[in-house]
Tab-separated table of C-alpha atoms in Angstrom:
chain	number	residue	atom	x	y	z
A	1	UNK	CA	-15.097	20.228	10.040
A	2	UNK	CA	-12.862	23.105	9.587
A	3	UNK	CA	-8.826	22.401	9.871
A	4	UNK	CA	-6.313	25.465	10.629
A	5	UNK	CA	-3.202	25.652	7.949
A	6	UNK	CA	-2.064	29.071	8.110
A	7	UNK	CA	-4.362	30.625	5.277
A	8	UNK	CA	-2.444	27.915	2.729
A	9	UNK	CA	-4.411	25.017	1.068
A	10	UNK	CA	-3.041	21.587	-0.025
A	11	UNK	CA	-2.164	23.034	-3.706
A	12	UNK	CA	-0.012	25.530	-2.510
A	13	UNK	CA	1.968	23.286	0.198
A	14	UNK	CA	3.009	21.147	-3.159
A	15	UNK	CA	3.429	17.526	-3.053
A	16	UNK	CA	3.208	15.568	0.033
A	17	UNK	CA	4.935	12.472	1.200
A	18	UNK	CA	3.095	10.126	2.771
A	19	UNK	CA	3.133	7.223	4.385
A	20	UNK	CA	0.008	4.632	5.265
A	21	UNK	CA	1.087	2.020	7.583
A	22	UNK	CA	-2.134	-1.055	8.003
A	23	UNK	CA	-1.641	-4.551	9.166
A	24	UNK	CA	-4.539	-5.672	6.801
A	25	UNK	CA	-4.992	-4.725	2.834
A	26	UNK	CA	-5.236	-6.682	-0.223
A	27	UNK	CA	-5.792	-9.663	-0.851
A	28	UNK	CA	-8.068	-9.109	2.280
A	29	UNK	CA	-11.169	-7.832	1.338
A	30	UNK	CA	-12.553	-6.154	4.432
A	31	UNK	CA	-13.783	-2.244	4.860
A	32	UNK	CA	-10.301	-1.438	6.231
A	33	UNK	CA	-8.344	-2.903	3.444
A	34	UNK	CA	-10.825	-1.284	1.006
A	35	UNK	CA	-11.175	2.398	2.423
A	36	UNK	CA	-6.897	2.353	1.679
A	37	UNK	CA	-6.724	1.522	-1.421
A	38	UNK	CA	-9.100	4.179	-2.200
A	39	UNK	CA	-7.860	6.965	0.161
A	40	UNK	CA	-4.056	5.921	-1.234
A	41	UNK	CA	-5.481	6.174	-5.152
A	42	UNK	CA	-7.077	9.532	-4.305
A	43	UNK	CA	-4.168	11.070	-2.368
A	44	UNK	CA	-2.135	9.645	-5.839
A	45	UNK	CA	-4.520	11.177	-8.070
A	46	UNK	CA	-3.939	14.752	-6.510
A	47	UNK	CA	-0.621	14.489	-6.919
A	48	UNK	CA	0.532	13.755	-3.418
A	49	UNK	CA	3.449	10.517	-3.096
A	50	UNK	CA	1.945	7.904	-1.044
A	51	UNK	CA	3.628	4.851	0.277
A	52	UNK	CA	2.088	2.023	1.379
A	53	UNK	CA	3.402	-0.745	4.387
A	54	UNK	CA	1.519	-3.894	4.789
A	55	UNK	CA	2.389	-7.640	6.053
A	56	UNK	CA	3.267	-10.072	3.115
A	57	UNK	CA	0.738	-11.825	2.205
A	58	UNK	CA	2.112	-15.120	0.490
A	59	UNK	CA	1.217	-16.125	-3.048
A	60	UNK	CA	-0.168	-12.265	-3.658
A	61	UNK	CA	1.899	-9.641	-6.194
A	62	UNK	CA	0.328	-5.919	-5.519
A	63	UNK	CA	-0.822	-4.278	-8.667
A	64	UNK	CA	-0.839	-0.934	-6.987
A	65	UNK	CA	2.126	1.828	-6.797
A	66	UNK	CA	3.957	2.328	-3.676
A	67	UNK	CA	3.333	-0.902	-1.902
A	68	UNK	CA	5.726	-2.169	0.856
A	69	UNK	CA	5.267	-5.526	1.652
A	70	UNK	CA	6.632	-6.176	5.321
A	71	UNK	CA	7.813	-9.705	6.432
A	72	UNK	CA	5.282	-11.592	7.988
A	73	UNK	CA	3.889	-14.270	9.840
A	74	UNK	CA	0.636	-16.231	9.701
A	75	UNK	CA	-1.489	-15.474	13.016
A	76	UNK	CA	-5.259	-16.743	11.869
A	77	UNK	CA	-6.063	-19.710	9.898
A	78	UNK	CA	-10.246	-18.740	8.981
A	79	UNK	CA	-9.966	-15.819	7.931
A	80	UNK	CA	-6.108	-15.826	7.001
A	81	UNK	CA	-4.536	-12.979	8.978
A	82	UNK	CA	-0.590	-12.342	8.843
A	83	UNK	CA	0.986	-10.621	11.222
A	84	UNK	CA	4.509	-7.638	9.955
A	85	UNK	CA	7.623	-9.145	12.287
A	86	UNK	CA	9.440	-5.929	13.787
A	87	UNK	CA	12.995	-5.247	13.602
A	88	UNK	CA	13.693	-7.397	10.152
A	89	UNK	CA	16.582	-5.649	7.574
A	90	UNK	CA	13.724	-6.047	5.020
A	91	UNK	CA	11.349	-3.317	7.121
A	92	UNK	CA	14.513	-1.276	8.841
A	93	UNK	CA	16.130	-0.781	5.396
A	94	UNK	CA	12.601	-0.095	3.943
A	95	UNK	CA	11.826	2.775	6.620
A	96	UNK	CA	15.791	4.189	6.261
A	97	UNK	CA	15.807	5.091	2.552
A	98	UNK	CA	12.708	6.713	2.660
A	99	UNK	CA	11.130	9.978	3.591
A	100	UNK	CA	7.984	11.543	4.800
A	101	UNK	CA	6.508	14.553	5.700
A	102	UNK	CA	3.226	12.752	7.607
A	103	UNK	CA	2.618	9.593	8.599
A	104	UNK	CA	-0.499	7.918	9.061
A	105	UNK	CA	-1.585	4.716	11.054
A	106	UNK	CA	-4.514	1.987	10.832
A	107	UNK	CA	-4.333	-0.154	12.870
A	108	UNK	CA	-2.877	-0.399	16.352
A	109	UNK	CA	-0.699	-4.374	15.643
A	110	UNK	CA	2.684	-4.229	14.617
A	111	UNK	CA	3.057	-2.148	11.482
A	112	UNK	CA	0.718	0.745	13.540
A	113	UNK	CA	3.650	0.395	16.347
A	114	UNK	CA	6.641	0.586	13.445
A	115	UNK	CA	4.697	3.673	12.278
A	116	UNK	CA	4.671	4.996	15.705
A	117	UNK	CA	8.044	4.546	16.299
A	118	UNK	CA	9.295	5.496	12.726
A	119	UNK	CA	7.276	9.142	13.800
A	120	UNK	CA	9.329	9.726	16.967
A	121	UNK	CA	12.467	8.942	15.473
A	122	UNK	CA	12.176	10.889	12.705
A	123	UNK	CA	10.106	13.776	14.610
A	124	UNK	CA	7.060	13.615	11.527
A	125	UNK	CA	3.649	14.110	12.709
A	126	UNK	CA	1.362	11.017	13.210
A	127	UNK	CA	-2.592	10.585	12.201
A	128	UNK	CA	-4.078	7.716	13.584
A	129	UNK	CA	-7.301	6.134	12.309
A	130	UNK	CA	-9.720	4.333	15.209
A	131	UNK	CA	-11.401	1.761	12.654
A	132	UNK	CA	-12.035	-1.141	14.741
A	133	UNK	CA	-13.408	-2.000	17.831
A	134	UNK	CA	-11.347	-4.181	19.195
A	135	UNK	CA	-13.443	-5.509	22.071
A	136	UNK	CA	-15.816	-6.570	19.391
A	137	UNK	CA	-13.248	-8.998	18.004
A	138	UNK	CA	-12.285	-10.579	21.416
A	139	UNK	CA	-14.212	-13.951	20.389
A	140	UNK	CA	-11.103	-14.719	18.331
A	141	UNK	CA	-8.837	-14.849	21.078
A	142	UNK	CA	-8.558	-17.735	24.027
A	143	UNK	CA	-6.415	-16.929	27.008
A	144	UNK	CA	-6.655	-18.070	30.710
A	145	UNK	CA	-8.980	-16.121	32.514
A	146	UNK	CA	-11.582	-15.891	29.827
A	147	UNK	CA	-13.351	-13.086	28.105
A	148	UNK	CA	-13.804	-10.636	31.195
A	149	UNK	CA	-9.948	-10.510	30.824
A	150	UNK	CA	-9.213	-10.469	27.459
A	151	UNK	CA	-12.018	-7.439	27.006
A	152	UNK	CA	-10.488	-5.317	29.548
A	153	UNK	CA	-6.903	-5.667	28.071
A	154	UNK	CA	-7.964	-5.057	24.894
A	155	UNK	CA	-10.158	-1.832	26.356
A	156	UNK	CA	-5.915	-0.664	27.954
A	157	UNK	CA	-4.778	-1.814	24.868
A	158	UNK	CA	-7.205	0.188	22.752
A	159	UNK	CA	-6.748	3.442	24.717
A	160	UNK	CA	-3.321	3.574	24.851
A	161	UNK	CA	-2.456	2.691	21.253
A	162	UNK	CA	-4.844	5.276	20.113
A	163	UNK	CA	-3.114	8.027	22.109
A	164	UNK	CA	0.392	7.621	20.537
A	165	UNK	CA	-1.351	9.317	17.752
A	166	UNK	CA	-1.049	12.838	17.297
A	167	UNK	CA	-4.602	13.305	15.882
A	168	UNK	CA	-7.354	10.865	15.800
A	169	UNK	CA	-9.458	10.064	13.029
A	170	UNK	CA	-12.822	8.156	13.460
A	171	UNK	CA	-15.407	7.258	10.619
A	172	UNK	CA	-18.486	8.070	12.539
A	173	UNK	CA	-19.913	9.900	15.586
A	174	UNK	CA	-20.324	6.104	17.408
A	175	UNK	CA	-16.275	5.905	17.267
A	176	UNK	CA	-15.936	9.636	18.619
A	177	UNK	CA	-18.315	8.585	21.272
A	178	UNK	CA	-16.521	5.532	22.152
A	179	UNK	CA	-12.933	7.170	22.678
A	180	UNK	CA	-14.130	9.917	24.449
A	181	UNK	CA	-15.410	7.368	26.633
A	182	UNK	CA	-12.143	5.329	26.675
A	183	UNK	CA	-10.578	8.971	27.504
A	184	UNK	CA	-8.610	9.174	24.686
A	185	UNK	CA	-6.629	12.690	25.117
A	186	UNK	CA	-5.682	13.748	21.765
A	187	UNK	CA	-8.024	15.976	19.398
A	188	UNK	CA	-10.807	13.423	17.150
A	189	UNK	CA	-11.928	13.855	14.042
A	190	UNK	CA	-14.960	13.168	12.705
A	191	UNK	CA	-13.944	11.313	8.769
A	192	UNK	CA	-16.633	9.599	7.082
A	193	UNK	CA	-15.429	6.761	4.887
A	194	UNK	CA	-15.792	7.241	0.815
A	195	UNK	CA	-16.066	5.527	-2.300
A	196	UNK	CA	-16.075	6.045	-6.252
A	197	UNK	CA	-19.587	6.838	-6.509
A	198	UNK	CA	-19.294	6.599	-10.147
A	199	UNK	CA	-18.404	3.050	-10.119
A	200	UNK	CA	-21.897	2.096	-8.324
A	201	UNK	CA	-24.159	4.208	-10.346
A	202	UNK	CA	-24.879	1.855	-12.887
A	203	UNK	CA	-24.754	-2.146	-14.164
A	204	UNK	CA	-22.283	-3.048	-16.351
A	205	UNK	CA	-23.456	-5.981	-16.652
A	206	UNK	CA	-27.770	-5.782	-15.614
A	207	UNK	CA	-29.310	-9.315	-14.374
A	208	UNK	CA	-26.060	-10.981	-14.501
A	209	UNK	CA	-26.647	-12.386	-10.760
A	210	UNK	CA	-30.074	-12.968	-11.181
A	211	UNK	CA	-29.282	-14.883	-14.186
A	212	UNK	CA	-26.436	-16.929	-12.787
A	213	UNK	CA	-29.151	-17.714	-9.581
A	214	UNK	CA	-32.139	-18.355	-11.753
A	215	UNK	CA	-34.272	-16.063	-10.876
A	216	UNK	CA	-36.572	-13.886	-12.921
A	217	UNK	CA	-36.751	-10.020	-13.400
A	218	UNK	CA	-39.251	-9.535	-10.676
A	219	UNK	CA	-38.493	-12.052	-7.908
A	220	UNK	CA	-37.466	-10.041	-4.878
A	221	UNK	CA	-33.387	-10.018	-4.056
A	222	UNK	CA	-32.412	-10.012	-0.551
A	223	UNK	CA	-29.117	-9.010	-0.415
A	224	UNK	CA	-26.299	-9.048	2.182
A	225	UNK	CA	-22.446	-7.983	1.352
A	226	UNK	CA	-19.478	-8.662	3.697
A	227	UNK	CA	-17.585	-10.728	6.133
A	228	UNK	CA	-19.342	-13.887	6.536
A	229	UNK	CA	-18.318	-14.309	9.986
A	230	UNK	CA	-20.044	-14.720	14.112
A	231	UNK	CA	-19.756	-10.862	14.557
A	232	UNK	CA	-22.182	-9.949	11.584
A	233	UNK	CA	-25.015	-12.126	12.906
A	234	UNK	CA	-26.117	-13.694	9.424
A	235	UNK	CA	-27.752	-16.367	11.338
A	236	UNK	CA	-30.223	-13.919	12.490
A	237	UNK	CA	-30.610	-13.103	8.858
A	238	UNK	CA	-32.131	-16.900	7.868
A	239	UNK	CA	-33.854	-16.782	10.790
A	240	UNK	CA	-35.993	-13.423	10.272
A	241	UNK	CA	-36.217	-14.866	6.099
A	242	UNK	CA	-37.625	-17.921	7.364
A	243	UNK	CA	-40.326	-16.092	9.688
A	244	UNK	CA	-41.290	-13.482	6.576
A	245	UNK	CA	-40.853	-16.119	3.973
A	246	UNK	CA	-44.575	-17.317	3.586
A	247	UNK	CA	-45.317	-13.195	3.128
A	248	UNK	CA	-43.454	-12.831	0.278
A	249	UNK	CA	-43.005	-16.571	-1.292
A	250	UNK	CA	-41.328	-15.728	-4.491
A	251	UNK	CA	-38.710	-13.860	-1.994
A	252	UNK	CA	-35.024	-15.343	-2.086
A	253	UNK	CA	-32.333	-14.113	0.287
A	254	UNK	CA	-28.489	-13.964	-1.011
A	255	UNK	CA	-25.184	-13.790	0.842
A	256	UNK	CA	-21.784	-12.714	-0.963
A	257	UNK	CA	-18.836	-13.094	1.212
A	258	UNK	CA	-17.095	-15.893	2.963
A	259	UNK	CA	-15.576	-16.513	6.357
A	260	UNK	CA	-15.038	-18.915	9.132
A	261	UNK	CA	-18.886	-19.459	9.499
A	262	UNK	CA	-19.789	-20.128	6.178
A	263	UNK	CA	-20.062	-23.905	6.714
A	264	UNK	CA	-22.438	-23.482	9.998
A	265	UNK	CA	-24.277	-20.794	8.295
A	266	UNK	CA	-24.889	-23.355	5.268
A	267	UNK	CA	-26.086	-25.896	7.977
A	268	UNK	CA	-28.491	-23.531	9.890
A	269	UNK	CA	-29.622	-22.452	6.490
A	270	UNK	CA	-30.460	-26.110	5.278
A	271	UNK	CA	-32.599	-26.511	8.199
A	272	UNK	CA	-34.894	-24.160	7.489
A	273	UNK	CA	-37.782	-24.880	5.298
A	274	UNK	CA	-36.631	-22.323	2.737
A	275	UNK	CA	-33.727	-23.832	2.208
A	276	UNK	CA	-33.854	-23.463	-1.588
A	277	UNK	CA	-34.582	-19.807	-1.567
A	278	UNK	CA	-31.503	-19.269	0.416
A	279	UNK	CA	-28.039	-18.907	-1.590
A	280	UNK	CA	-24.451	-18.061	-1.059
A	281	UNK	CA	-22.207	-16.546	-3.246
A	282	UNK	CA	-19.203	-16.717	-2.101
A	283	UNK	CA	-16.320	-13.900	-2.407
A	284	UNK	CA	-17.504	-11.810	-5.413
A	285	UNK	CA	-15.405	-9.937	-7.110
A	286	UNK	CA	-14.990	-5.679	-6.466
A	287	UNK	CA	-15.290	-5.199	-10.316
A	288	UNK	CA	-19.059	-7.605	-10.099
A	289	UNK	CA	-20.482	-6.000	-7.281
A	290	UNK	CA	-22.092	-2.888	-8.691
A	291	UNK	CA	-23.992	-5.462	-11.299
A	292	UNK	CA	-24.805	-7.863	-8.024
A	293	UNK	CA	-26.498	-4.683	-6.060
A	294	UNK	CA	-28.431	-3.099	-8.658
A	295	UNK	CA	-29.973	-6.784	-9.003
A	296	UNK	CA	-30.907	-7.174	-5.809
A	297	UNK	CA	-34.087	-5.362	-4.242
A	298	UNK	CA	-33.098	-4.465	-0.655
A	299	UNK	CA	-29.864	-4.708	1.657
A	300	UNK	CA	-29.510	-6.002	4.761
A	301	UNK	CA	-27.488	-6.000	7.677
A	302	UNK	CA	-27.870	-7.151	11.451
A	303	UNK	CA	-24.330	-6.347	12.866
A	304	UNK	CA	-23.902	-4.123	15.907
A	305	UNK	CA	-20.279	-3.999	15.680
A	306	UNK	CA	-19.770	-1.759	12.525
A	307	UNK	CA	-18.319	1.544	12.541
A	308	UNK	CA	-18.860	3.147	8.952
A	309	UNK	CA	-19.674	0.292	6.675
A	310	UNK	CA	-18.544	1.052	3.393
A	311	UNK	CA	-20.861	-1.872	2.235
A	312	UNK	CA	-23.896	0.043	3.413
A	313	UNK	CA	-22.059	2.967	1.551
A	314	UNK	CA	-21.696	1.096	-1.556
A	315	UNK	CA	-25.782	0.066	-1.123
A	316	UNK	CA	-26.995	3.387	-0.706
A	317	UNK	CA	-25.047	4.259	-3.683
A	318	UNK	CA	-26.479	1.734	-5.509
A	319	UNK	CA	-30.408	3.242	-5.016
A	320	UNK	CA	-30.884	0.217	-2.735
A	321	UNK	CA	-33.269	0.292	0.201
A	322	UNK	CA	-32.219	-1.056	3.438
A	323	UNK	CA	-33.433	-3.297	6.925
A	324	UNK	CA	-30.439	-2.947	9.345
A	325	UNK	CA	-30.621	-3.732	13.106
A	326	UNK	CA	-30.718	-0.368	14.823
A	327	UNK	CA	-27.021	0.949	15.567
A	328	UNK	CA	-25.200	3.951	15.791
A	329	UNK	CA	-23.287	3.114	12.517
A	330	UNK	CA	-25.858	3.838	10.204
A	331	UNK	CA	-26.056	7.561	11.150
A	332	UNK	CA	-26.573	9.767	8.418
A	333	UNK	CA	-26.327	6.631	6.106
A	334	UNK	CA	-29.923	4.775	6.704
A	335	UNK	CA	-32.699	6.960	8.121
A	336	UNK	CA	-35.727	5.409	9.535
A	337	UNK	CA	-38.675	5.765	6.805
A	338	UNK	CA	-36.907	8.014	4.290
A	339	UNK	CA	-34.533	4.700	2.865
A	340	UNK	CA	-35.005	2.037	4.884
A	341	UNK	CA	-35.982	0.667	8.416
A	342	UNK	CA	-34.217	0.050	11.665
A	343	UNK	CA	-35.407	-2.411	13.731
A	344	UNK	CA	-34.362	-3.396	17.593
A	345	UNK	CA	-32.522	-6.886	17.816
A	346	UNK	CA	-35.706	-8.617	17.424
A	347	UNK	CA	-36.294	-11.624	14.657
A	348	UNK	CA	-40.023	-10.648	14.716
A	349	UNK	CA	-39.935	-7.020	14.161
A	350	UNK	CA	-37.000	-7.536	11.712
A	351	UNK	CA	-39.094	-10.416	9.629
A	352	UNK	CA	-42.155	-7.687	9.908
A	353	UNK	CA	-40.158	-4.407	8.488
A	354	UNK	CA	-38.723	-6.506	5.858
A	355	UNK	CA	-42.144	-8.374	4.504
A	356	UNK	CA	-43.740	-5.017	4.639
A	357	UNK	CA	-41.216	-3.226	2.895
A	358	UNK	CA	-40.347	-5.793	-0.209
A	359	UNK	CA	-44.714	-6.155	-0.529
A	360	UNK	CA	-44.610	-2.347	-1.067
A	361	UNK	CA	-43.118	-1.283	-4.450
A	362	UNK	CA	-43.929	2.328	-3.924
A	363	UNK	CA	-41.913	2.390	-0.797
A	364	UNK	CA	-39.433	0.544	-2.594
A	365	UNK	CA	-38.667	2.987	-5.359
A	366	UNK	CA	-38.959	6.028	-2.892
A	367	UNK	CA	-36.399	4.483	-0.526
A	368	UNK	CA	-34.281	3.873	-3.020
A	369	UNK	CA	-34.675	7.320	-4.859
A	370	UNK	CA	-33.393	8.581	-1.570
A	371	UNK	CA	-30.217	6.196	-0.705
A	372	UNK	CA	-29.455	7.826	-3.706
A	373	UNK	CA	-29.471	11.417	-2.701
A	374	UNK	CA	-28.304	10.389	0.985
A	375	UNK	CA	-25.005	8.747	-0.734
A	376	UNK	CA	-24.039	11.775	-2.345
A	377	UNK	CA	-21.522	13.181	1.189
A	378	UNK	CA	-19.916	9.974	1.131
A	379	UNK	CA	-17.167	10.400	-1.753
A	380	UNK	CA	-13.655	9.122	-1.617
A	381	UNK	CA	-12.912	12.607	-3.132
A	382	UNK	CA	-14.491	14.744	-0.247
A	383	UNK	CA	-13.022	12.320	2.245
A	384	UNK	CA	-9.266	12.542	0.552
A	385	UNK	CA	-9.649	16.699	0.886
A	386	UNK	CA	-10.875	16.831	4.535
A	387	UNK	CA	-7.565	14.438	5.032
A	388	UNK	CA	-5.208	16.239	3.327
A	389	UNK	CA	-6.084	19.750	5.069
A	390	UNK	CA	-5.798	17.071	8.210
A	391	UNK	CA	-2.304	16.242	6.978
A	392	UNK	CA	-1.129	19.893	6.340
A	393	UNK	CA	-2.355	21.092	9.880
A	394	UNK	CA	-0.476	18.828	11.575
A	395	UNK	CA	2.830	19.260	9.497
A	396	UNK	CA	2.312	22.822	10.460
A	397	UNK	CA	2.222	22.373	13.748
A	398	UNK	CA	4.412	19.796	14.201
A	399	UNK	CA	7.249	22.077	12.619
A	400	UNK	CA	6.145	25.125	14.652
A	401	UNK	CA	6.620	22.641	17.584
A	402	UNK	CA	9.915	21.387	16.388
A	403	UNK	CA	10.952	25.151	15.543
A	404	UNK	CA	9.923	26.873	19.224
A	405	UNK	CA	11.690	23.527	20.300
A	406	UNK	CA	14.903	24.150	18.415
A	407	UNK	CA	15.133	28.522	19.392
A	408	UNK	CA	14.648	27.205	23.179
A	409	UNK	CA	17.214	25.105	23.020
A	410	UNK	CA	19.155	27.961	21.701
A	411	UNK	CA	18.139	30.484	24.276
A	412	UNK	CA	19.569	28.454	27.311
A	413	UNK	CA	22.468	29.308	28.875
């Protein structure tokens, strides 16, 4: 992707001022929340000044630079989701004493609107990032009319937030796809999410997890990471485990993460007859998970509702081979037969790609040797250049438009 600044690069333009507006980051661990804190530590570490707004999240003390924490109000129980309030002295007095030359937006709730309407008072060019599907997440919601309703509002709703946005940004081809569809108006990029490669290179701490579940050296790891919640389909997980189980007995399957169907997922697991070989985790911590994937043997994943997982990221950094259900998320990322399989939405071909990969050590080690080499475009440092030439081009223009704007004023009579 090639950006137009007027023959200057981000070195030359000096230090930026930026602000990242998000109504979810840490404590939340989620691919949102995570992708920030690494795009607003990368944008830091080239110099740039990067302010962060997020809702208050009770009980939590940022240990991060340039935090704002915006009053807020609880929305979700399971998972605990706080909602910015609008219009307090704490966010107006916040916004008044400081200064920008870009603004960028994450989410389309209420701190997304305060950065849209902090941009058009203050004339400052605004990026907006299309992470989430919204439509996906309509299960959460009960209104009168039902979910034929509350899908096409939130299609309106998706549209039209996205188009206050100067510039779009979208992790992966599926998301430039899907707003073309939506007829989103404004230019899209195409941004792939990054991480610290580095960090997922090697154990710290090798067999820790295996040690801590009992399991020996050799015993195949199955291995999902994330949200433990109805959109990720985990239950589809126990039930393709429990179909391949008697083809590779010494097999165990492992789930990190929590969420509001961790206690049905615990139920439907107990019923199976592999019950034993079935564990979960829990939230494990960022600093453990590079020792918790390089014990595990292959990664899974049977969501359809991801856009650029930066868990699948953080896999195929790890030299982990993967089984995902066949989406348009995993472009570039898994690739049928070079790292891993994709399978339709089918238990039985899922339970059949699986057994036949973890039986095949060969296959193993080549799939992994290439996650590897496939991981290597997907570094927080190539994604924090391609958005900072984003940023500069539309300062640029933004001022050119605020300059013609300013002589034509001028010129009337």
């Amino acid at each position: 992707m090639r950006f137009t600044t007027g023959g200057l690069n981000p070195r030359e333009m000096g230090v930026l001022r930026i602000g990242l507006f998000t109504d979810t980051y840490a404590p939340q661990v989620n691919g949102v929340s995570i992708s920030l804190q690494l795009i607003s530590e990368g944008l830091q570490k080239r110099g740039h000044q990067v302010t962060v707004f997020a809702p208050k999240f009770p009980g939590y003390t940022d240990d991060q630079p340039g935090v704002v924490r915006l009053p807020s109000l609880k929305y979700l129980n399971d998972p605990p989701i706080y909602v910015a309030v609008l219009g307090t002295p704490r966010s107006t007095w916040s916004l008044s004493r400081k200064h920008f030359d870009v603004l960028h937006a994450h989410s389309p709730l209420t701190v997304g609107l305060l950065a849209y309407l902090t941009a058009s008072t203050k004339n400052l060019p605004l990026i907006y990032t299309y992470h989430t599907s919204i439509m996906d997440y309509t299960h959460y919601l009960k209104v009168i009319g039902g979910t034929g309703v509350i899908r096409h509002a939130a299609r309106w709703f998706s549209a039209t937030s996205t188009n206050l946005g100067h510039q779009i940004v979208v992790p992966s081809p599926k998301f430039y796809r899907l707003l073309l569809e939506q007829k989103v108006k404004k230019p899209i990029h195409v941004i792939p999410n990054g991480i610290d490669l580095s960090n997922f290179k090697t154990a710290k701490n090798p067999g820790s997890f295996r040690n801590r579940l009992g399991l020996k050296p050799d015993t195949p790891m199955l291995l999902s990471v994330g949200r433990v919640d109805p959109e990720k389909r985990l239950d589809f997980l126990i039930d393709a485990f429990a179909l391949m189980a008697d083809r590779v007995p010494d097999a165990h399957l492992i789930f990190a993460g929590d969420g509001s169907s961790r206690k049905k997922l615990e139920e439907h697991a107990a019923a199976t007859k592999v019950n034993n070989r079935i564990h979960f985790l829990g939230m494990v911590k960022r600093v453990e998970l590079p020792d918790l994937l390089h014990d595990a043997t292959v990664f899974l994943s049977a969501s359809t509702t991801e856009v650029h997982p930066i868990s699948v990221i953080e896999a195929i950094a790890s030299g982990l081979p993967l089984v995902a259900v066949q989406d348009e998320a995993f472009e570039g990322m898994i690739v049928e037969g070079e790292n891993g399989h994709l399978t339709p939405l089918d238990v039985d071909a899922y339970a059949d790609k699986l057994a036949s990969l973890v039986n095949d050590p060969e296959r193993l080690a080549r799939y992994g040797k290439r996650s590897l080499e496939l991981s290597e475009k997907y570094s927080i440092e190539s994604q924090v250049r391609t958005l900072e030439q984003l940023y500069m081009e539309s300062i640029l223009q933004n001022w050119r438009g605020s300059f013609v704007s300013r002589i034509s004023e001028k010129l009337k009579f």
